[in-house]
Short mmCIF file of C-alpha atoms in Angstrom, two decimals:
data_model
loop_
_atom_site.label_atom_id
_atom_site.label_comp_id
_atom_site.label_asym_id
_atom_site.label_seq_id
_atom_site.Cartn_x
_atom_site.Cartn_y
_atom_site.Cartn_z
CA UNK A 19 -8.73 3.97 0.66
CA UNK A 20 -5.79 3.05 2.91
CA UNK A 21 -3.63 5.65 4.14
CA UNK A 22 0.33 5.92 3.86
CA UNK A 23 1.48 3.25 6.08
CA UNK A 24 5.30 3.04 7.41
CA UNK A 25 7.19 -0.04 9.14
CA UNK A 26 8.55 0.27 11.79
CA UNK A 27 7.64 2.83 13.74
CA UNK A 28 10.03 2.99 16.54
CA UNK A 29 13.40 1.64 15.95
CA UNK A 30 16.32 1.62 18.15
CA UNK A 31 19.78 1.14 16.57
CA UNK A 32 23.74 1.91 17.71
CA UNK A 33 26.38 3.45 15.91
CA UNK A 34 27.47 1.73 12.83
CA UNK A 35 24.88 -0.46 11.83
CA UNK A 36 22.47 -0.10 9.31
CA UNK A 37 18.27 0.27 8.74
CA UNK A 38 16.25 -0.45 6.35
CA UNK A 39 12.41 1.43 6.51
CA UNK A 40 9.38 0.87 4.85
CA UNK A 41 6.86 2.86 2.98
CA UNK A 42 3.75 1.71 1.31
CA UNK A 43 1.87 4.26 -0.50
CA UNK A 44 -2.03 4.91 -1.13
CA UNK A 45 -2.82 2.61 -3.62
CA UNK A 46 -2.64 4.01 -7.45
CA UNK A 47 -0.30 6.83 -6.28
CA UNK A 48 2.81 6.19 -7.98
CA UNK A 49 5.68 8.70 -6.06
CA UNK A 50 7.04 8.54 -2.70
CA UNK A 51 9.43 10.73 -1.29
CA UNK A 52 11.10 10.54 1.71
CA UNK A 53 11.90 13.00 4.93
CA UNK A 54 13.67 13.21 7.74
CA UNK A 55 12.31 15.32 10.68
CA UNK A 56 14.32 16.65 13.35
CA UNK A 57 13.88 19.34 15.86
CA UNK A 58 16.47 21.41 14.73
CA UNK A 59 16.17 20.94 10.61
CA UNK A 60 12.97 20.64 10.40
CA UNK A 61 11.49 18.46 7.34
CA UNK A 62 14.88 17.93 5.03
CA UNK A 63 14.10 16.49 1.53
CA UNK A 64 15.76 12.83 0.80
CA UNK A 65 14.69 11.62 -2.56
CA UNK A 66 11.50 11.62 -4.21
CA UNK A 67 10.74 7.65 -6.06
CA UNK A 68 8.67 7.99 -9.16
CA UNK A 69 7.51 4.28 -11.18
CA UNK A 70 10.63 2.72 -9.77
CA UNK A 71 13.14 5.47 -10.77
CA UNK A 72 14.76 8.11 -8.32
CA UNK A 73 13.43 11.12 -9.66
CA UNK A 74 14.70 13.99 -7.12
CA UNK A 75 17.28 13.68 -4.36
CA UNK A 76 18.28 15.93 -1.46
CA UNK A 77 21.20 17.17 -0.06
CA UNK A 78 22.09 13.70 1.99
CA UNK A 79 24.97 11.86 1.65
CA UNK A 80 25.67 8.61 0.22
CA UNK A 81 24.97 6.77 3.13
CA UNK A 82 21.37 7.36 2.52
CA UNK A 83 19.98 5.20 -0.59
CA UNK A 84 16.39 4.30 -1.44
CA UNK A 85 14.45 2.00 -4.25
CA UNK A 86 11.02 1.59 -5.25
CA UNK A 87 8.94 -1.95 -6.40
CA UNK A 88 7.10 -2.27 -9.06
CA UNK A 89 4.07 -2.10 -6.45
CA UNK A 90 4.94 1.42 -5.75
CA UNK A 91 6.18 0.21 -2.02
CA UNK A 92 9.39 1.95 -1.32
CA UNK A 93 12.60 1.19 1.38
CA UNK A 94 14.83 3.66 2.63
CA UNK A 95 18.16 2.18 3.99
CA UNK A 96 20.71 3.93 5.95
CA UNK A 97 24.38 2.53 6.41
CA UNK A 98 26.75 3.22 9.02
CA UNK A 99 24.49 4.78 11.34
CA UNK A 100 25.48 8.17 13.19
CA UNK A 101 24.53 9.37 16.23
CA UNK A 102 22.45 12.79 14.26
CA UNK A 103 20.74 10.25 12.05
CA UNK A 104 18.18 9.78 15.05
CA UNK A 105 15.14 11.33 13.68
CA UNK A 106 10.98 10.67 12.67
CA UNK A 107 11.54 9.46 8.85
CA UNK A 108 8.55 10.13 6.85
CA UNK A 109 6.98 9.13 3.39
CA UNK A 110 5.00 10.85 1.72
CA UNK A 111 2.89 9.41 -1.66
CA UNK A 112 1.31 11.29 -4.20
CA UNK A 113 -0.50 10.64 -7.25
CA UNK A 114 1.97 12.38 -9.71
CA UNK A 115 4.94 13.38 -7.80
CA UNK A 116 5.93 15.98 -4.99
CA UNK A 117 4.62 19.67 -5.84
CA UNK A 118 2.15 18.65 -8.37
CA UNK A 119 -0.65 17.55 -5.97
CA UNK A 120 -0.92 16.66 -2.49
CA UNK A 121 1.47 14.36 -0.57
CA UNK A 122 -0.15 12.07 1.79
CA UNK A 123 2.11 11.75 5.13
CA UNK A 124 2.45 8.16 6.46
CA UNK A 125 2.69 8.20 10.22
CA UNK A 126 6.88 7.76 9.95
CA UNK A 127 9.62 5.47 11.64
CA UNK A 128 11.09 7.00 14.56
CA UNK A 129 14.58 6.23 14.59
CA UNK A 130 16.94 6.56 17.37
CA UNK A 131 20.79 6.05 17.29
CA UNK A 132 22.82 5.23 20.38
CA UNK B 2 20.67 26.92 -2.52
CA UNK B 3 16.71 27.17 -2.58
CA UNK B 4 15.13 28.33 0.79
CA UNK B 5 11.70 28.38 2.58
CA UNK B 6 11.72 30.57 5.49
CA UNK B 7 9.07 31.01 7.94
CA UNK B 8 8.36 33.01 10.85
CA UNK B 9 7.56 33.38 13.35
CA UNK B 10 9.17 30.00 14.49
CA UNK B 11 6.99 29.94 17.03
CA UNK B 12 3.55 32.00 18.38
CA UNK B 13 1.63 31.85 21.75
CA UNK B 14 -1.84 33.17 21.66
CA UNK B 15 -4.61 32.97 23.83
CA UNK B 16 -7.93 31.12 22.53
CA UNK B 17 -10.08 33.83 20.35
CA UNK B 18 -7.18 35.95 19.13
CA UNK B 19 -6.03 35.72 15.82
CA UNK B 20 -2.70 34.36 14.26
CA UNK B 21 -0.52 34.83 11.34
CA UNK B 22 2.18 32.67 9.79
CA UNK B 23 4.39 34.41 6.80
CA UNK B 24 6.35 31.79 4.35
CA UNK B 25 9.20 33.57 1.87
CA UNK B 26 11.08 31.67 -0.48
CA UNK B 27 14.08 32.93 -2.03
CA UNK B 28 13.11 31.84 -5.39
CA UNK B 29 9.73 32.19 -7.60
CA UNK B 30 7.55 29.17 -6.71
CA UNK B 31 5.29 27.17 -9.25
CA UNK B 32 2.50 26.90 -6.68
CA UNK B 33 2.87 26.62 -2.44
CA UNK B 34 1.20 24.08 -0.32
CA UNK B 35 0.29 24.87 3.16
CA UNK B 36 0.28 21.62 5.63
CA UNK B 37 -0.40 21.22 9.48
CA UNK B 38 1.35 18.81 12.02
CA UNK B 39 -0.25 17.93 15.46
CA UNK B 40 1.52 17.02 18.00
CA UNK B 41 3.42 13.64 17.75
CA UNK B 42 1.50 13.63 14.39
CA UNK B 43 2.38 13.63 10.66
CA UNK B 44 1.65 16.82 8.09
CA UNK B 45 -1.43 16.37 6.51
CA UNK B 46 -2.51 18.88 3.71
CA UNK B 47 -4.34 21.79 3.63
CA UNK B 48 -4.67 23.77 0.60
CA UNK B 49 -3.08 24.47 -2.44
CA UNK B 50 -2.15 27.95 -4.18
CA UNK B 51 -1.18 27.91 -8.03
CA UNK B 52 -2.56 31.57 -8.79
CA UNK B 53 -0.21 35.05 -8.44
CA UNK B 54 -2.33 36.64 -5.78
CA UNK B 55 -4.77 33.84 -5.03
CA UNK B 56 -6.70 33.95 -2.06
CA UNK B 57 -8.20 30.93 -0.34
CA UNK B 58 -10.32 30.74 2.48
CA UNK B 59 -11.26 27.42 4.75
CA UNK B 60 -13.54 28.58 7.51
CA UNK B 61 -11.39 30.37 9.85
CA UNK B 62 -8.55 29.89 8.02
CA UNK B 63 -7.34 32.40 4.80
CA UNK B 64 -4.42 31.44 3.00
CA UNK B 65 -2.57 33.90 0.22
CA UNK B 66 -0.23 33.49 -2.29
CA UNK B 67 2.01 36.93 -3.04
CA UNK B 68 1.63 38.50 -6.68
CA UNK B 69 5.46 37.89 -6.78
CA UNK B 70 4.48 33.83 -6.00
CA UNK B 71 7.65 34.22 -3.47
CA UNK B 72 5.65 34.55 -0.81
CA UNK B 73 2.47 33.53 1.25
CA UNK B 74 0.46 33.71 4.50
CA UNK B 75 -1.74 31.61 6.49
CA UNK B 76 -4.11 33.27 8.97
CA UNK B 77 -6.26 31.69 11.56
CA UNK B 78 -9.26 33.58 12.61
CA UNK B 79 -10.31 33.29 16.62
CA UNK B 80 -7.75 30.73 16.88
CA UNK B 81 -8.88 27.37 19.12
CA UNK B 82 -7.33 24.75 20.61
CA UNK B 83 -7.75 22.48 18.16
CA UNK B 84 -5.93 24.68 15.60
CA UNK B 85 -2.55 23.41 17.94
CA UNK B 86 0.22 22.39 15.57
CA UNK B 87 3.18 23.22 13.28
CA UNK B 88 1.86 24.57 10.11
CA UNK B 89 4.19 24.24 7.60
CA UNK B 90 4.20 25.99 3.83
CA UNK B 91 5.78 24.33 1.32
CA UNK B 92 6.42 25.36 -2.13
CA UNK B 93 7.18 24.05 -5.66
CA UNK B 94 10.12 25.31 -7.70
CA UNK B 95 11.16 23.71 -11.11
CA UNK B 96 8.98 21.72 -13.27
CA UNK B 97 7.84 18.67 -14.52
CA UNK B 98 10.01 15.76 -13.35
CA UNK B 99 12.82 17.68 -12.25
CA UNK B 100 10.25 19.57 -9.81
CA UNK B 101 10.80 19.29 -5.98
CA UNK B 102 8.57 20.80 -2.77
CA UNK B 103 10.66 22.57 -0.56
CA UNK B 104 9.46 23.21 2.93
CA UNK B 105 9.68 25.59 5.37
CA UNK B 106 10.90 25.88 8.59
CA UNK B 107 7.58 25.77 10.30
CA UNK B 108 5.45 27.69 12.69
CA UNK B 109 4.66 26.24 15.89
CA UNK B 110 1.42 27.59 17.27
CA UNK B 111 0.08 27.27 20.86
CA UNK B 112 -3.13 27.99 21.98
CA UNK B 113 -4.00 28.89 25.70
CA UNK B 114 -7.51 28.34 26.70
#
């Protein structure tokens, strides 16, 4: 089977604009969440994307937003970029959602803001 | 709100001696995963504890879950070098879909040879 896979990887931005990542998960696994990794924070929670529906969110503000497809593939979009948003973003899948089995850890998108 | 603490943040040992990582959560957890993060990697999984007490073992590695299931350990045997990495516990609080996995801060191990 095909692992987590996550587009881009690298990504350069500047303040103010806005990103949109992608996360396809191991086929048949129907939940992805999303991370952000930082240095400092370690892996912080974003949402967690169950059959199309946002089923758990983090502490993240609005800027932050996410959707699912009916193919399970999964976007994470982030408006008005900051300068702390640079981070590694990683999705995770999972058969029936984060906590009840194993999450599968695409490589990420390494983001950096300028 | 819900925590996963972890310490130490960060451990030096030389190749052969052993090494300890302690996760403590500040609320009862359904089960706790344990995951492990190379360098410039992604976490991949490990193991999973569900039992109060359960003890799991993966060659040189033992991993326990605390009878209170607010706490748990991982230790590494006659570490190596390839055993380089943040591990990371994470651990499940709520349930069904309202469940979330809450991870810890992370231990970052380093191995000399």
């Amino acid at each position: 089977k095909a692992g987590v896979t996550q587009t881009p990887r690298y990504l350069i931005k500047t303040r103010g604009q806005q990103v949109t990542l992608s996360c396809s998960p191991i086929s048949g696994h129907r939940s992805v969440s999303w991370y952000q990794q930082t240095p400092g924070q370690g892996l912080q929670f974003l949402f967690e994307y169950f059959s199309e529906t946002q089923r758990n969110k983090g502490n993240f503000p609005g800027r932050f937003s996410g959707r699912q497809f009916s193919n399970s593939r999964s976007e994470m979009n982030v408006s008005t970029l900051e300068l702390g948003d640079s981070a590694l973003y990683l999705c995770a899948s999972s058969l029936r959602g984060m906590g009840a089995d194993t999450q599968y850890f695409g490589p990420g998108t390494r983001l950096t803001v300028l | 709100g819900q925590q996963v603490m972890q310490i130490p943040q960060y451990q030096h040992v030389q190749e052969g001696e052993d090494f300890t990582t302690y996760c403590n959560s500040s609320t009862t957890l359904s089960n706790i995963q344990w995951y492990k993060q190379r360098p410039g990697g992604h976490p991949v999984f490990l193991i999973q504890l569900v039992k109060s007490g359960e003890v799991k073992k993966q060659k040189r590695l033992t991993f326990q879950f605390g009878e209170a299931k607010k706490n748990s350990s991982l230790h590494i045997t006659a570490t190596q070098t390839t055993d380089v990495g943040t591990y990371f516990c994470a651990g499940r609080v709520g349930g069904g879909a309202t469940n979330k996995l809450i991870f810890g801060t992370g231990t970052l191990l380093a191995v000399q040879p």
